[in-house]
């Protein structure tokens, strides 16, 4: 069954929300990490509700509401999100309260909003949506897991439009911990890796409409180092099935680093001129693939200024995080 992306919305360091077009200019690295250029949430969320929302929840709610509006939907048939670290701001607030108040007289709000499924729950409450609601938290394949689950559901009966999203935020505290550990790969020189954040939402449907942005051609998730034969087999299988003719492959958007072994494998398959490194614009975070997918849809729609080459019709997305997990997605203009 063919599946389609009928709407997309993102809040990112590129300032992508509610803009008709964006410019591919790397964000400011002054803080040592990328932060999202947040919109005026009062245009999307009731001011009374905003008071109790952290940035994580604001980005998720605003992105989902905007995405549904773009698709012309009031409610989705299901809400499926992915997040690697969840609502960090409320988690940190709650832990600080525990420490400062000797674990007594704690405000429950921060605790209730610190769980990973807070975003999807808040979206459902705002929409009054009582349909299926799932949150995946599988590190750097959290969004891919959500997207794969939505794909399987739409191939069955009873579902037509599913809201799928990926959300992660960064705080000074979390960036400090990331910098001290091996949670994020570290590269210096010409291509430094910068931590980031963002939220991106999509309407995935088994029905094509006049609002359709692109066709969803497939997704694959696999483990292994680039030197392993199993990795090469998995990669080549998906590549050959999705893009049997390299001349018909317009662009590859990757989260790999030029010093990675897999980057050289990609270069051999596509040529350097067909590769765009998306983390130069959003940073490294667990659900950054959602930004890459949104960027691919924008490129296909011709809404990106300064994009490499001509307007692509077939885009392959590859991502890898600090672990051995890799993911591949393909979207095609309709």
Coordinates of C-alpha atoms in Angstrom, one line a residue:
X1 CA 0.0 0.0 0.0
X2 CA 1.3 3.4 -0.9
X3 CA 1.7 6.0 1.9
X4 CA 1.9 9.7 1.7
X5 CA 3.0 12.7 3.8
X6 CA 0.1 15.1 3.6
X7 CA 1.5 17.8 5.9
X8 CA 4.6 18.7 7.8
X9 CA 5.6 21.3 10.4
X10 CA 8.8 21.9 12.3
X11 CA 10.3 24.1 15.0
X12 CA 14.1 24.1 14.5
X13 CA 17.2 26.2 14.8
X14 CA 16.5 27.3 11.1
X15 CA 13.4 29.2 12.2
X16 CA 11.3 27.0 10.1
X17 CA 7.9 27.5 11.8
X18 CA 5.2 29.3 9.7
X19 CA 7.7 30.5 7.2
X20 CA 6.9 30.1 3.5
X21 CA 10.5 29.5 2.7
X22 CA 13.7 29.0 4.7
X23 CA 17.4 29.6 4.0
X24 CA 20.0 26.9 4.4
X25 CA 22.3 28.9 6.7
X26 CA 24.0 27.2 9.6
X27 CA 22.7 28.5 13.0
X28 CA 24.8 30.5 15.5
X29 CA 27.1 28.3 17.6
X30 CA 27.7 31.0 20.3
X31 CA 26.1 28.9 23.0
X32 CA 28.1 25.8 22.1
X33 CA 24.8 24.1 20.9
X34 CA 21.9 24.9 18.6
X35 CA 18.6 26.1 20.1
X36 CA 15.3 26.3 18.2
X37 CA 14.1 29.7 17.0
X38 CA 10.8 29.5 18.8
X39 CA 7.7 31.3 17.3
X40 CA 5.1 33.3 19.2
X41 CA 3.2 30.5 20.7
X42 CA 0.2 32.7 21.5
X43 CA -0.8 32.4 17.9
X44 CA -1.2 28.7 18.3
X45 CA -1.8 27.9 22.0
X46 CA -4.1 29.5 24.5
X47 CA -2.2 32.0 26.8
X48 CA -3.7 30.4 29.9
X49 CA -2.3 27.0 29.0
X50 CA 1.2 28.4 28.0
X51 CA 1.9 29.3 31.7
X52 CA 2.4 25.6 32.7
X53 CA 4.1 24.4 29.5
X54 CA 7.9 23.9 29.2
X55 CA 9.7 24.6 25.9
X56 CA 9.5 20.8 25.1
X57 CA 5.7 20.8 25.4
X58 CA 5.2 24.1 23.6
X59 CA 7.2 22.9 20.6
X60 CA 5.3 19.6 20.5
X61 CA 1.8 21.2 20.8
X62 CA 2.5 24.1 18.4
X63 CA 4.0 21.8 15.8
X64 CA 1.2 19.2 16.0
X65 CA -1.5 21.9 15.8
X66 CA 0.1 23.6 12.9
X67 CA 0.6 20.2 11.1
X68 CA -3.1 19.2 11.5
X69 CA -4.2 22.7 10.3
X70 CA -2.0 22.3 7.2
X71 CA -3.6 18.9 6.4
X72 CA -7.1 20.3 7.0
X73 CA -7.8 17.8 9.9
X74 CA -9.3 18.4 13.3
X75 CA -8.1 15.1 14.8
X76 CA -5.8 12.3 13.7
X77 CA -6.7 8.6 13.9
X78 CA -3.6 8.1 16.2
X79 CA -0.8 10.1 17.8
X80 CA 2.6 8.5 17.7
X81 CA 5.7 10.4 18.8
X82 CA 9.3 9.7 19.4
X83 CA 11.7 11.3 21.9
X84 CA 15.1 10.3 23.1
X85 CA 15.4 12.2 26.4
X86 CA 11.9 13.5 27.0
X87 CA 11.0 16.7 28.8
X88 CA 14.4 17.7 30.2
X89 CA 13.3 21.1 31.6
X90 CA 10.7 19.6 33.9
X91 CA 12.9 16.7 34.9
X92 CA 15.6 19.1 36.0
X93 CA 13.2 21.3 37.8
X94 CA 11.8 18.4 39.7
X95 CA 15.2 17.1 40.7
X96 CA 16.3 20.5 41.8
X97 CA 13.2 20.9 43.9
X98 CA 13.9 17.5 45.6
X99 CA 17.4 18.6 46.4
X100 CA 16.4 22.1 47.7
X101 CA 13.4 21.0 49.7
X102 CA 15.0 17.8 51.1
X103 CA 12.4 15.7 49.2
X104 CA 9.4 17.4 50.9
X105 CA 6.7 19.8 49.8
X106 CA 7.3 19.2 46.1
X107 CA 5.3 20.8 43.3
X108 CA 3.8 17.9 41.4
X109 CA 3.5 19.7 38.1
X110 CA 7.2 19.3 37.2
X111 CA 7.0 15.6 38.0
X112 CA 3.8 15.0 36.0
X113 CA 5.3 16.7 33.0
X114 CA 8.7 15.1 33.2
X115 CA 7.7 11.8 31.6
X116 CA 8.6 11.0 28.0
X117 CA 4.9 10.7 27.0
X118 CA 4.0 14.2 28.2
X119 CA 4.1 15.7 24.7
X120 CA 1.7 13.2 23.1
X121 CA -0.5 13.4 26.2
X122 CA -0.7 17.2 26.1
X123 CA -1.5 17.1 22.3
X124 CA -4.3 14.6 22.9
X125 CA -5.8 16.7 25.8
X126 CA -5.7 19.9 23.7
X127 CA -7.4 18.2 20.7
X128 CA -9.8 16.1 22.8
X129 CA -8.4 13.1 21.0
X130 CA -9.2 9.7 22.6
X131 CA -7.6 7.7 19.8
X132 CA -4.4 5.6 20.0
X133 CA -1.6 7.4 21.7
X134 CA 2.0 6.0 21.8
X135 CA 5.4 7.4 22.6
X136 CA 8.6 5.6 21.5
X137 CA 11.9 6.2 23.3
X138 CA 14.7 4.2 21.7
X139 CA 17.6 6.7 21.7
X140 CA 18.6 7.8 18.2
X141 CA 15.9 5.6 16.5
X142 CA 13.0 6.9 18.6
X143 CA 11.4 8.8 15.7
X144 CA 12.2 6.0 13.2
X145 CA 10.4 3.6 15.5
X146 CA 7.3 5.9 15.7
X147 CA 7.3 6.2 11.9
X148 CA 7.7 2.5 11.4
X149 CA 4.8 1.8 13.7
X150 CA 2.6 4.3 11.9
X151 CA 3.5 2.7 8.6
X152 CA 2.5 -0.8 9.8
X153 CA -0.8 0.6 11.2
X154 CA -1.7 2.3 8.0
X155 CA -1.1 -0.9 6.1
X156 CA -3.9 -2.4 8.1
X157 CA -7.5 -1.5 8.6
X158 CA -9.1 1.3 10.5
X159 CA -6.5 4.1 10.1
X160 CA -6.3 6.8 7.5
X161 CA -4.4 9.8 9.0
X162 CA -1.8 9.4 11.7
X163 CA 0.1 12.3 13.4
X164 CA 3.8 11.3 13.8
X165 CA 6.4 13.5 15.5
X166 CA 9.9 13.6 16.9
X167 CA 10.8 16.0 19.8
X168 CA 13.8 16.6 21.8
X169 CA 15.1 19.7 23.7
X170 CA 18.5 20.7 25.1
X171 CA 19.2 22.7 28.3
X172 CA 22.5 24.1 29.7
X173 CA 22.5 21.3 32.2
X174 CA 22.0 18.5 29.7
X175 CA 24.6 20.0 27.4
X176 CA 27.0 20.1 30.2
X177 CA 26.4 16.4 30.9
X178 CA 26.6 15.5 27.2
X179 CA 29.9 17.4 26.9
X180 CA 31.4 15.4 29.8
X181 CA 30.4 12.0 28.5
X182 CA 30.5 10.0 25.3
X183 CA 26.7 10.5 24.7
X184 CA 27.6 12.4 21.6
X185 CA 30.3 11.8 19.1
X186 CA 33.0 14.5 19.1
X187 CA 34.7 15.8 16.0
X188 CA 36.8 18.9 15.7
X189 CA 38.2 20.8 12.7
X190 CA 36.3 21.7 9.6
X191 CA 33.2 19.7 10.5
X192 CA 32.4 20.0 14.2
X193 CA 29.4 18.2 15.7
X194 CA 27.1 20.5 17.7
X195 CA 24.3 19.4 20.0
X196 CA 20.8 20.6 19.0
X197 CA 17.1 20.3 19.5
X198 CA 13.9 20.5 17.6
X199 CA 10.3 19.3 16.9
X200 CA 8.9 18.1 13.7
X201 CA 5.4 16.6 13.0
X202 CA 3.9 14.9 10.0
X203 CA 0.5 13.6 8.8
X204 CA 1.2 10.2 7.3
X205 CA -1.7 8.8 5.4
X206 CA -2.7 6.0 3.0
X207 CA -4.7 8.5 1.0
X208 CA -3.3 11.0 -1.5
X209 CA -4.9 14.4 -1.4
X210 CA -4.3 17.8 -3.1
X211 CA -2.2 18.7 0.0
X212 CA 0.2 15.7 -0.4
X213 CA 3.8 16.7 -0.1
X214 CA 5.5 13.4 -1.1
X215 CA 5.2 9.7 -1.2
X216 CA 6.7 7.6 1.6
X217 CA 8.7 4.8 -0.1
X218 CA 10.1 3.0 2.8
X219 CA 12.1 2.8 6.0
X220 CA 14.9 0.5 7.3
X221 CA 16.5 0.4 10.8
X222 CA 19.7 -1.7 11.3
X223 CA 22.7 -2.1 13.5
X224 CA 26.4 -2.5 12.9
X225 CA 29.7 -0.9 12.0
X226 CA 30.2 0.1 8.4
X227 CA 33.1 -2.4 8.2
X228 CA 30.7 -5.3 9.0
X229 CA 29.4 -7.4 6.1
X230 CA 25.9 -7.4 7.7
X231 CA 25.9 -3.6 7.6
X232 CA 26.9 -3.5 4.0
X233 CA 24.3 -6.0 3.1
X234 CA 21.5 -4.2 4.9
X235 CA 22.5 -0.9 3.4
X236 CA 22.9 -2.1 -0.1
X237 CA 19.6 -4.1 0.0
X238 CA 17.6 -1.0 0.9
X239 CA 19.6 1.2 -1.5
X240 CA 19.2 -1.2 -4.4
X241 CA 15.4 -1.7 -3.8
X242 CA 14.7 2.0 -3.3
X243 CA 17.2 3.5 -5.8
X244 CA 18.1 0.8 -8.4
X245 CA 19.3 3.5 -10.8
X246 CA 21.8 6.0 -9.3
X247 CA 21.0 8.4 -12.2
X248 CA 17.5 8.7 -10.9
X249 CA 18.6 9.4 -7.3
X250 CA 18.6 13.2 -6.7
X251 CA 19.8 13.8 -3.2
X252 CA 21.0 12.0 -0.1
X253 CA 20.5 13.8 3.3
X254 CA 22.7 12.3 5.9
X255 CA 23.5 12.6 9.6
X256 CA 26.9 10.9 9.2
X257 CA 30.2 12.8 9.6
X258 CA 32.7 13.1 6.7
X259 CA 35.2 11.1 8.9
X260 CA 32.7 8.2 9.3
X261 CA 33.3 5.0 7.3
X262 CA 29.6 5.0 6.2
X263 CA 30.1 8.5 4.7
X264 CA 32.6 7.1 2.3
X265 CA 30.2 4.3 1.4
X266 CA 27.5 6.9 0.7
X267 CA 29.9 8.9 -1.4
X268 CA 30.7 5.9 -3.5
X269 CA 27.0 5.3 -4.1
X270 CA 25.9 8.9 -4.8
X271 CA 28.9 11.2 -5.3
X272 CA 29.7 14.1 -3.0
X273 CA 27.6 16.5 -5.0
X274 CA 24.5 14.6 -4.1
X275 CA 25.0 14.6 -0.3
X276 CA 23.6 17.2 2.2
X277 CA 24.7 16.9 5.9
X278 CA 21.5 18.0 7.7
X279 CA 23.0 18.2 11.2
X280 CA 24.9 21.3 10.1
X281 CA 21.5 23.0 10.4
X282 CA 19.8 21.3 13.4
X283 CA 22.6 19.8 15.5
X284 CA 22.9 16.3 17.0
X285 CA 19.9 15.0 19.0
X286 CA 18.1 11.7 19.2
X287 CA 15.2 12.6 17.0
X288 CA 17.1 14.7 14.4
X289 CA 15.8 12.4 11.7
X290 CA 12.5 14.1 12.0
X291 CA 14.2 17.4 11.0
X292 CA 15.9 15.6 8.1
X293 CA 12.5 14.3 6.9
X294 CA 10.9 17.7 7.2
X295 CA 13.9 19.2 5.3
X296 CA 13.5 16.6 2.5
X297 CA 9.8 17.5 2.1
X298 CA 10.7 21.2 1.9
X299 CA 13.4 20.6 -0.7
X300 CA 11.0 18.5 -2.8
X301 CA 8.4 21.4 -2.5
X302 CA 11.0 24.0 -3.6
X303 CA 10.7 26.0 -0.4
X304 CA 14.4 26.1 0.5
X305 CA 16.6 29.0 -0.5
X306 CA 20.3 28.1 -1.1
X307 CA 19.6 24.4 -1.5
X308 CA 22.3 22.4 -3.3
X309 CA 21.6 21.6 -6.9
X310 CA 18.1 21.6 -8.6
X311 CA 14.8 20.8 -6.9
X312 CA 15.0 17.0 -6.0
X313 CA 12.3 14.5 -6.7
X314 CA 13.8 11.5 -5.0
X315 CA 15.5 11.9 -1.6
X316 CA 17.1 9.3 0.5
X317 CA 17.6 10.1 4.2
X318 CA 20.3 8.4 6.3
X319 CA 21.1 8.9 10.0
X320 CA 23.3 7.5 12.7
X321 CA 23.8 8.6 16.2
X322 CA 26.5 7.9 18.8
X323 CA 25.6 4.2 18.8
X324 CA 25.6 1.5 16.2
X325 CA 22.0 2.1 15.0
X326 CA 21.5 3.4 11.4
X327 CA 18.3 4.3 9.7
X328 CA 17.3 4.9 6.0
X329 CA 14.1 6.6 4.7
X330 CA 13.1 7.4 1.2
X331 CA 10.6 10.0 -0.1
X332 CA 9.6 10.8 -3.6
X333 CA 7.7 13.7 -5.1
X334 CA 4.2 12.8 -6.3

